[in-house]
Short mmCIF file of C-alpha atoms in Angstrom, two decimals:
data_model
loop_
_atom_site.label_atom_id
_atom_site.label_comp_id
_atom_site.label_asym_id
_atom_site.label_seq_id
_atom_site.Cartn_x
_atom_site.Cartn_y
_atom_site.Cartn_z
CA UNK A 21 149.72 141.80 61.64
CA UNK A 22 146.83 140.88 59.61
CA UNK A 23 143.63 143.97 59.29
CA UNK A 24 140.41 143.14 60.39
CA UNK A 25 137.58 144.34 58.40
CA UNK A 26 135.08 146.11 59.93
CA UNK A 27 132.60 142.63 59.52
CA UNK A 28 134.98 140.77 61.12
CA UNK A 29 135.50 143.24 63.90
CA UNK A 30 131.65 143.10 64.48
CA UNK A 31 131.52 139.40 64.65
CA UNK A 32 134.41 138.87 67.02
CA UNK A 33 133.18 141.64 69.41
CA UNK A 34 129.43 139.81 69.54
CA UNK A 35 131.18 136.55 70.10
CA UNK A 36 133.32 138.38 72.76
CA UNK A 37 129.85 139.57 74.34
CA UNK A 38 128.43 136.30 74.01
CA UNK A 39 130.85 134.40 75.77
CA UNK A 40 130.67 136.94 78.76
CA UNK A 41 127.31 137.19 79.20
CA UNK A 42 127.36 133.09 79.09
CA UNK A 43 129.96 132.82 81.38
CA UNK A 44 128.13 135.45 83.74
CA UNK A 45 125.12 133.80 83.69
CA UNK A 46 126.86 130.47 84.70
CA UNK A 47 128.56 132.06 87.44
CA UNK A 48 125.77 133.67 88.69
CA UNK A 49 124.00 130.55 88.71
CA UNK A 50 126.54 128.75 90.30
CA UNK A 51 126.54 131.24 93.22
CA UNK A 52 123.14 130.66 93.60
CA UNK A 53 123.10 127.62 94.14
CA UNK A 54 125.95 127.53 96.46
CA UNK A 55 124.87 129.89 98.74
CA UNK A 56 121.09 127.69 99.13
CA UNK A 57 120.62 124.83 101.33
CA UNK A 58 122.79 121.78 100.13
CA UNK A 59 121.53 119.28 102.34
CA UNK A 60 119.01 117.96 99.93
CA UNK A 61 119.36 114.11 99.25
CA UNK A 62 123.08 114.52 100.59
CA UNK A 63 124.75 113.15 103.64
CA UNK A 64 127.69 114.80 105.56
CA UNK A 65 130.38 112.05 105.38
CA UNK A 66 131.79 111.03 108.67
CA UNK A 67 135.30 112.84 109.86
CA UNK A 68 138.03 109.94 109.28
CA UNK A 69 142.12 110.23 109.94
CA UNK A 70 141.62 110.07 106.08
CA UNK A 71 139.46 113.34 106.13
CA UNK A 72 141.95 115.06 103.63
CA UNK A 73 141.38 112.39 100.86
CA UNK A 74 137.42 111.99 101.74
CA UNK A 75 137.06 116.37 101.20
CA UNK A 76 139.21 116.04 98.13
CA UNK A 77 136.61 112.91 96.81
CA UNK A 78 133.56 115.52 98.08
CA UNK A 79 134.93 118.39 96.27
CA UNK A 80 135.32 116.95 92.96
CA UNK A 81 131.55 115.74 93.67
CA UNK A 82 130.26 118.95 94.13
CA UNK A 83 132.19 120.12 91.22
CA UNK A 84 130.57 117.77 88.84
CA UNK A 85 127.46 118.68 90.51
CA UNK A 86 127.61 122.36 89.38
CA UNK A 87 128.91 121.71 86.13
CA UNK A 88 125.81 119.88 85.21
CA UNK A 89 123.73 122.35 86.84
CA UNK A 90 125.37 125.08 85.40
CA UNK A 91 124.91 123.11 81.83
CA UNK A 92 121.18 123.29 82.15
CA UNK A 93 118.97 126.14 80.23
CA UNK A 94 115.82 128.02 80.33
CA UNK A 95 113.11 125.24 79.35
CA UNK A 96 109.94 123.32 80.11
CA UNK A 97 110.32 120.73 82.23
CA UNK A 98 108.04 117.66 81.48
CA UNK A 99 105.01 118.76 83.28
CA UNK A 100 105.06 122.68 81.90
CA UNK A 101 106.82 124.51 84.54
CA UNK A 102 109.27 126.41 83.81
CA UNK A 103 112.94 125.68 84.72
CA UNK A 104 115.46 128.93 85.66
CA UNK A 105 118.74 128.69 84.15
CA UNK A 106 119.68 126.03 87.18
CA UNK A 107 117.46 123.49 86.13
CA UNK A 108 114.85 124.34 89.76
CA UNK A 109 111.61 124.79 89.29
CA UNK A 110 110.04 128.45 89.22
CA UNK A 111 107.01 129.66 91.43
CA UNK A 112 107.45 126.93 94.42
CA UNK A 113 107.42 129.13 97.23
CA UNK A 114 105.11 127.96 99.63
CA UNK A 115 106.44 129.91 103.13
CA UNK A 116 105.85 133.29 102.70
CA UNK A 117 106.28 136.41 105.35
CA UNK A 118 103.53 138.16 107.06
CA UNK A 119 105.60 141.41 105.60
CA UNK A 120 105.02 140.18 102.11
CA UNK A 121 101.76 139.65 102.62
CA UNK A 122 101.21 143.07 104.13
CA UNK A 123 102.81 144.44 100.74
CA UNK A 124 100.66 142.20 98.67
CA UNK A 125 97.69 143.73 100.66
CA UNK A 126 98.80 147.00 99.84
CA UNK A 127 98.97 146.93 96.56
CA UNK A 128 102.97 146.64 96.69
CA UNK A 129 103.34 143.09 95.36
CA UNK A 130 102.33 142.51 91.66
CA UNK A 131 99.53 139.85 92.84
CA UNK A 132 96.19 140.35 90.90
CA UNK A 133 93.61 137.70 91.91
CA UNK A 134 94.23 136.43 95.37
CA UNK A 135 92.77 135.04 98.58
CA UNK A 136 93.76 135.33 102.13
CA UNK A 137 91.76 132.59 104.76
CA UNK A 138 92.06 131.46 108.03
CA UNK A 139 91.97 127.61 108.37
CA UNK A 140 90.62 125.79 111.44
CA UNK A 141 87.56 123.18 112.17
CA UNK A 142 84.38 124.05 111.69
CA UNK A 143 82.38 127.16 109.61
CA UNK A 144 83.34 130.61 110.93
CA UNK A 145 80.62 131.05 113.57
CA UNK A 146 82.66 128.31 115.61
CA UNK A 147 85.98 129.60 115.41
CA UNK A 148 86.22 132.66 118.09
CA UNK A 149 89.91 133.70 117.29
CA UNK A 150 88.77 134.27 113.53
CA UNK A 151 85.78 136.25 113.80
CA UNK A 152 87.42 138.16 117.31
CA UNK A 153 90.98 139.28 115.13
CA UNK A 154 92.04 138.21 111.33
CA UNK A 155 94.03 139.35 108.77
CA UNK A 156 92.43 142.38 107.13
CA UNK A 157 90.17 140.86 104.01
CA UNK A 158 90.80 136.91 104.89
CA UNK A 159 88.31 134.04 104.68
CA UNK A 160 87.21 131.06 106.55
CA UNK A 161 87.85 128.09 105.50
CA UNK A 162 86.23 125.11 107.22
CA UNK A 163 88.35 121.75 106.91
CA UNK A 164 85.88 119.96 106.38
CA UNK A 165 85.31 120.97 103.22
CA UNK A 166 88.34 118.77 101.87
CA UNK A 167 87.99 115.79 104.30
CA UNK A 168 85.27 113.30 105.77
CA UNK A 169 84.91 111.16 108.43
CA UNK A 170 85.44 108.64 109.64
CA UNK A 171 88.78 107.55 108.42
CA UNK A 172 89.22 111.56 107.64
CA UNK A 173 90.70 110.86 104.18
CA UNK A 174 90.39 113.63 101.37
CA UNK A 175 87.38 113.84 99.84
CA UNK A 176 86.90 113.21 96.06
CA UNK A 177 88.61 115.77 93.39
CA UNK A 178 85.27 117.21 92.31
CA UNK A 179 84.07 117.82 95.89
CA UNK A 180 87.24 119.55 96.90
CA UNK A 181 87.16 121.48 93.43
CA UNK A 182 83.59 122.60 94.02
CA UNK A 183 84.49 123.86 97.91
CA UNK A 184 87.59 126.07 96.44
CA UNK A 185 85.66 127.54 93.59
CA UNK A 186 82.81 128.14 96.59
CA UNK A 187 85.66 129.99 98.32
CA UNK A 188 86.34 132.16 95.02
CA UNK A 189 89.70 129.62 94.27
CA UNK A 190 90.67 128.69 90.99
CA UNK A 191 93.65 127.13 89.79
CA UNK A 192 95.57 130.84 88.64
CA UNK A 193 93.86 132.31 92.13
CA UNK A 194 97.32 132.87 94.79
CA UNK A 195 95.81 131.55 97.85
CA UNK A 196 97.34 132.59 101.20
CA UNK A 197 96.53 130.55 104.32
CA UNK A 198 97.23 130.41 107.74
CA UNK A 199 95.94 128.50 111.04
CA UNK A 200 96.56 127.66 114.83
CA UNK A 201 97.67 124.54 113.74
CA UNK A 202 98.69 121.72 110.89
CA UNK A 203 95.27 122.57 109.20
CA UNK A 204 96.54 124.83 107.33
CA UNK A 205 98.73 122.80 105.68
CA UNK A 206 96.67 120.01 105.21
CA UNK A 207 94.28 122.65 103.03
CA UNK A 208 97.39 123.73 101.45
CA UNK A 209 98.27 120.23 100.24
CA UNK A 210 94.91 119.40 99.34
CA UNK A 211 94.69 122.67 96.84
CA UNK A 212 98.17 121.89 95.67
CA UNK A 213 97.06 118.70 94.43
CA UNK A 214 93.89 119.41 92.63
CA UNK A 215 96.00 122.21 90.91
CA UNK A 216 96.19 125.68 92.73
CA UNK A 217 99.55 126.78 91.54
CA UNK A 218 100.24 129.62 94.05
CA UNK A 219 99.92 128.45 97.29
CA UNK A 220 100.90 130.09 100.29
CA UNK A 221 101.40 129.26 103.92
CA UNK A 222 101.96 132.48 105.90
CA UNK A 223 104.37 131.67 108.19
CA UNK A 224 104.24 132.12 111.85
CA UNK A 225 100.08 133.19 111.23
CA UNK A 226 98.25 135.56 112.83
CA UNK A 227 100.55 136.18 115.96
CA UNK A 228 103.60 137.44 113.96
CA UNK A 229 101.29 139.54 111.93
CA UNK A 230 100.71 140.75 115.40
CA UNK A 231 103.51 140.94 116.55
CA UNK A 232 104.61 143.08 113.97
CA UNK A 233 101.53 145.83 114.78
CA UNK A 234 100.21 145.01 111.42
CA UNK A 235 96.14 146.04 111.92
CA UNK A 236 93.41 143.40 112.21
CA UNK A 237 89.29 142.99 111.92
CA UNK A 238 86.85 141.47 113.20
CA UNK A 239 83.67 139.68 112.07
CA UNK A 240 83.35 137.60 108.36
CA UNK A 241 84.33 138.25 105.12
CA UNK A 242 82.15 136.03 102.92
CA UNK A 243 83.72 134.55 99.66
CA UNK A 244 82.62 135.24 96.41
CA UNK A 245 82.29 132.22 94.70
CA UNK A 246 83.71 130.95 91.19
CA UNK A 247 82.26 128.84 88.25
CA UNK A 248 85.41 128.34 86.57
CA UNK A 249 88.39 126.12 87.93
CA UNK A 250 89.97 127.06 85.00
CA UNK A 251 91.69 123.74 84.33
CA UNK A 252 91.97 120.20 84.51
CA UNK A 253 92.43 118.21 87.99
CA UNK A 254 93.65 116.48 89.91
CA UNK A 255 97.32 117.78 88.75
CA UNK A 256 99.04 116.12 91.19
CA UNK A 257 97.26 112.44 92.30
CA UNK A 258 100.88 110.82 92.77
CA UNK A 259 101.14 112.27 95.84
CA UNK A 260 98.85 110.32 97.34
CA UNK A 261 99.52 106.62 99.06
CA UNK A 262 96.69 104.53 98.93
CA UNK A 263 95.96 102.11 101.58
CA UNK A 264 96.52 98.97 99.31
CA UNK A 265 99.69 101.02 98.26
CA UNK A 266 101.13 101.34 101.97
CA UNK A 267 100.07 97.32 102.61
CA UNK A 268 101.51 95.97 99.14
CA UNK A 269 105.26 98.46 100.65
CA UNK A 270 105.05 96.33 104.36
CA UNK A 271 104.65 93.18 103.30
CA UNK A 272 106.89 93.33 100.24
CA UNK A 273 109.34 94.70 102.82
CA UNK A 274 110.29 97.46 100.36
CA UNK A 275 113.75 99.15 101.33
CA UNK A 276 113.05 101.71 98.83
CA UNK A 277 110.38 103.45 100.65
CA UNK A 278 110.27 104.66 104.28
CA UNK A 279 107.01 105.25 105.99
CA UNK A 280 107.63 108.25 108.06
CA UNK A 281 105.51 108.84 111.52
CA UNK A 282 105.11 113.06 112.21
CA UNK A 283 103.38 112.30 115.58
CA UNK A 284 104.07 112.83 118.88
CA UNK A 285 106.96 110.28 120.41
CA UNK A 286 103.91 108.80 123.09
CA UNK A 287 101.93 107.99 119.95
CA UNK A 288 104.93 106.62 118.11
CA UNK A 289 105.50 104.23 121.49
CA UNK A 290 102.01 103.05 121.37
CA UNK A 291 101.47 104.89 124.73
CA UNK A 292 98.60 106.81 123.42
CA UNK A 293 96.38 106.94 119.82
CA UNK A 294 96.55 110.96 120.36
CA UNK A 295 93.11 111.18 119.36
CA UNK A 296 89.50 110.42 120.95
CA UNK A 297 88.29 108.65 118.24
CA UNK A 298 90.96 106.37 118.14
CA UNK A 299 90.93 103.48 120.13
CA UNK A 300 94.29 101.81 119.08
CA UNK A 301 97.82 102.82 119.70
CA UNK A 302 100.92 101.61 117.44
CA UNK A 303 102.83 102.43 114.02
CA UNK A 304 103.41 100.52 110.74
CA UNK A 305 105.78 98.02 110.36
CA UNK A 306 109.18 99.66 109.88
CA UNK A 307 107.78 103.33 110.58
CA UNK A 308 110.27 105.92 111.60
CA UNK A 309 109.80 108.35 114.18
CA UNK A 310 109.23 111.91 111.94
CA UNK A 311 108.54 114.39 115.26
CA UNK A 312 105.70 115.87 115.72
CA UNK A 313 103.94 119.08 114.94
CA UNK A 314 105.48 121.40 117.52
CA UNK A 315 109.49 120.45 116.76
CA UNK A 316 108.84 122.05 113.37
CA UNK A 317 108.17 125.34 114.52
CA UNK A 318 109.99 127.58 116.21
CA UNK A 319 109.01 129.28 119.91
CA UNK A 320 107.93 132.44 117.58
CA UNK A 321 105.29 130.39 116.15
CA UNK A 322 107.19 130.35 112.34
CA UNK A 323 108.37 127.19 111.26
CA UNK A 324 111.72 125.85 111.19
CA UNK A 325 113.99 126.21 108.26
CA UNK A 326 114.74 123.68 105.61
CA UNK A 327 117.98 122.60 106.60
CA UNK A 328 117.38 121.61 110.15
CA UNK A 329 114.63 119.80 109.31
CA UNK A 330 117.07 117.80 107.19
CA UNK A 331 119.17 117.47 110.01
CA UNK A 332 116.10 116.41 112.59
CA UNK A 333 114.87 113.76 110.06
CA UNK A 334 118.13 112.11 109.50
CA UNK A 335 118.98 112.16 113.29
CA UNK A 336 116.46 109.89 113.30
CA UNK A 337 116.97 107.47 110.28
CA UNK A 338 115.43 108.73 107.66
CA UNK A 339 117.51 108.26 104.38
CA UNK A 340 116.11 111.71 101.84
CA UNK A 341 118.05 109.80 98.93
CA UNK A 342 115.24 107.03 99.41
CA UNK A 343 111.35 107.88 98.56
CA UNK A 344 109.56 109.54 101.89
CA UNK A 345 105.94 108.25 102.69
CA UNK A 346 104.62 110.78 105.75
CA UNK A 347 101.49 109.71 108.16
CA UNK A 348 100.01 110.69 110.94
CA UNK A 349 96.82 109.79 112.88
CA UNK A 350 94.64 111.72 109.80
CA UNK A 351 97.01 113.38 107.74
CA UNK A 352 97.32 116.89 108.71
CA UNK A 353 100.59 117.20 110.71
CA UNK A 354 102.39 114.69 107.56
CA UNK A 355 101.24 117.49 105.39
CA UNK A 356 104.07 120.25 106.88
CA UNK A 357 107.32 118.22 105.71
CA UNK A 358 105.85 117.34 102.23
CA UNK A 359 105.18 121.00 101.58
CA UNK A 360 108.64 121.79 103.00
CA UNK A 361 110.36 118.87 100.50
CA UNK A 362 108.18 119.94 97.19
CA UNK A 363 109.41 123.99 98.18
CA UNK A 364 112.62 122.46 97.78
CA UNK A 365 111.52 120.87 94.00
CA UNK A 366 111.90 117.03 96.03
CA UNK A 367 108.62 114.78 95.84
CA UNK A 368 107.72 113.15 98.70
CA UNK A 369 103.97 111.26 99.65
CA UNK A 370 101.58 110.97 102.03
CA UNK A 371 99.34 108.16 103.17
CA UNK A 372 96.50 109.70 103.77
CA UNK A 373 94.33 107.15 105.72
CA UNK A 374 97.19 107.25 108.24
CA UNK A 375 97.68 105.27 111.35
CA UNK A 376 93.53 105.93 111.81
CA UNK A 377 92.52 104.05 108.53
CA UNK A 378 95.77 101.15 109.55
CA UNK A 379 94.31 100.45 112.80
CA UNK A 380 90.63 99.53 111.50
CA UNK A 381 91.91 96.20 109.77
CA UNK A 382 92.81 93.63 112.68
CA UNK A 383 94.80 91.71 110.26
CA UNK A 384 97.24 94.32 109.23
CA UNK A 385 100.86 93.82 110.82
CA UNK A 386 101.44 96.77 113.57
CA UNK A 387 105.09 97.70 115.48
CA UNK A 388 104.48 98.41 119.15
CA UNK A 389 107.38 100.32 120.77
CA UNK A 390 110.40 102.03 119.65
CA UNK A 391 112.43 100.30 116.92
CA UNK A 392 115.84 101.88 118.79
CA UNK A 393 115.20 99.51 121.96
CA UNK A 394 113.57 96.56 120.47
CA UNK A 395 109.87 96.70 118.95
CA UNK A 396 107.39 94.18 119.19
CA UNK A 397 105.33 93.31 115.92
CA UNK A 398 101.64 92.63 116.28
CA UNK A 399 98.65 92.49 114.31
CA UNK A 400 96.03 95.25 114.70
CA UNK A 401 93.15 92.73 116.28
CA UNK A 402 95.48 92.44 119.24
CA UNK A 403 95.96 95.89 120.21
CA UNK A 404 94.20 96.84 123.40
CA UNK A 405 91.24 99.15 122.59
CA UNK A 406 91.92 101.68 125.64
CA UNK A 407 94.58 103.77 123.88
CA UNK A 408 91.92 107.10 123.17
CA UNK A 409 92.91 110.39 124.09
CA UNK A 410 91.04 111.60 126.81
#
């Protein structure tokens, strides 16, 4: 048998520890990812009597799959984030637990400059529930502050900039918010796109924190404000759908992109315009029911989990291979499933002016009724104007 010196001894045992650690790391990575939600941008293929053949086909798939996520390294990814060792984006948590933010409050999270705020209509002074009970140390923050009437689109970058640094949010500032309903998100998504790169819905709010015997206050915390937004915005404009963008996708009858309608089924119909402002009731062209609000939360108040919301949105067409446009009547309730797809690393869009800013052009196409038992197609002029929400 041939000696080894002891050079060559060193060299094979490093190689020996380098190939472990590598192949440790790419297991552990591969575990990872097989124990997260798959159900992004797949489909469940359809038992067959050739089921056999058809899981063998999958398998090899997912397979591949792994292998080329397992291939990937720490790196920057085109935009500056920075990619864990299977290729996802770091730092996209959005949903967060009210124990986690209990920790953070007491100094048992590493979090240094953060802000905590309760969301709803209106400045503090009209919003009972917030000064009555809140989360120890949290803000008000008045929605108006990122949107304007009357078509209730976002407001321009610098405006929304100035309100956050008003609020004592900068881009590096972790901001934790919560509401009685979709305006949290709406905030969230708004912030997210100027450039706040922690943000944070608490999920299930104030009533799990509750629940859970954590202590509240009363009265106002008041903000201290910020000169500094500390870099460049907006960071994220593409998420936005213009109005010309949304026409220019009907009319060129683009199967590319759905338009996805998170409303309730009555508005969908063209039963009601769910609002009082809102004289007209109908959808895009082509729309696709998206639920509502209240199917993507569970009784507990928390929202539903990735997966079935997967499941709830293809039930009802929607392809998640194809690019996802959500609406509503202003934007607020579309804003929950694009937080849930870009927590996930997938980019989906919103059309901001939703069905409100549609409906006040009478020439614009509109689809009355449900797609699944026949819709009619009208233009906007020829909607009846009775349609408001009491």
């Amino acid at each position: 048998m041939k000696k080894l010196n002891i050079n060559q001894i060193i060299k094979k045992l490093g190689l020996s520890f380098f190939t472990l650690f590598f192949v440790l790391s790419i297991t552990a990575c591969s575990n990872q990812n097989a124990n997260e939600n798959t159900a992004e941008n797949e489909k469940v293929s359809e038992e067959t009597s050739d089921s056999n053949e058809v899981e063998e086909s999958n398998e090899e798939s997912k397979n591949d799959e792994k292998k080329e996520i397992a291939s990937e390294t720490i790196k920057d990814s085109d935009d500056g984030e920075i990619l864990d060792c299977c290729g996802r984006t770091k730092n996209k948590d959005i949903f967060v637990t009210a124990d986690y933010v209990k920790d953070v409050i007491d100094g048992k999270e590493d979090v240094g400059d953060y802000v905590i705020a309760e969301v709803t209509w209106g400045e503090a002074d009209a919003s009972e529930d917030y000064l009555k009970n809140h989360i120890p140390g949290a803000i008000h923050i008045n929605t108006d502050t990122i949107e304007e009437g009357p078509v209730w689109n976002l407001k321009s970058d610098d405006e929304i900039v100035k309100s956050m640094l008003d609020y004592g949010i900068d881009k590096d500032t972790t901001v934790f918010l919560y509401g009685p309903d979709s305006g949290a998100p709406r905030v969230a998504l708004a912030y997210l796109i100027e450039g706040v790169e922690n943000i944070k819905l608490i999920d299930g709010g104030l009533k799990v924190w509750m629940d859970k015997g954590y202590e509240t206050e009363d009265g106002e915390n008041k903000a201290v404000a910020k000169d500094d937004f500390k870099g460049e915005y907006p960071a994220h404009p593409e998420f936005i759908v213009s109005l010309e963008e949304a026409k220019k996708d009907i009319e060129d009858e683009n199967d590319d992109v759905q338009y996805i309608s998170t409303r309730s089924y009555e508005e969908y119909v063209g039963e009601t315009s769910g609002y009082s402002y809102i004289p007209k009731a109908c959808e895009l062209p082509g729309a696709i029911y998206g639920h509502d609000e209240a199917d993507y939360k569970n009784p507990d108040g928390t929202y539903i989990i990735y997966t079935d919301m997967i499941k709830m949105l293809e039930a009802e067409g929607v392809d998640t291979s194809k690019e996802m446009v959500f609406y509503c009547g202003t934007g607020w309730r579309a804003a929950l499933p694009i937080l849930k797809f870009y927590e996930k690393g997938i980019q989906t869009k919103l059309f901001d002016g939703g069905w409100n800013e549609w409906q006040m052009h009478d020439e614009l196409p509109a689809q009355l009724g449900d797609p699944k038992d026949g819709a009619e197609i009208k233009k906007v002029g020829e909607l009846s104007n009775d349609k408001a929400t009491e």
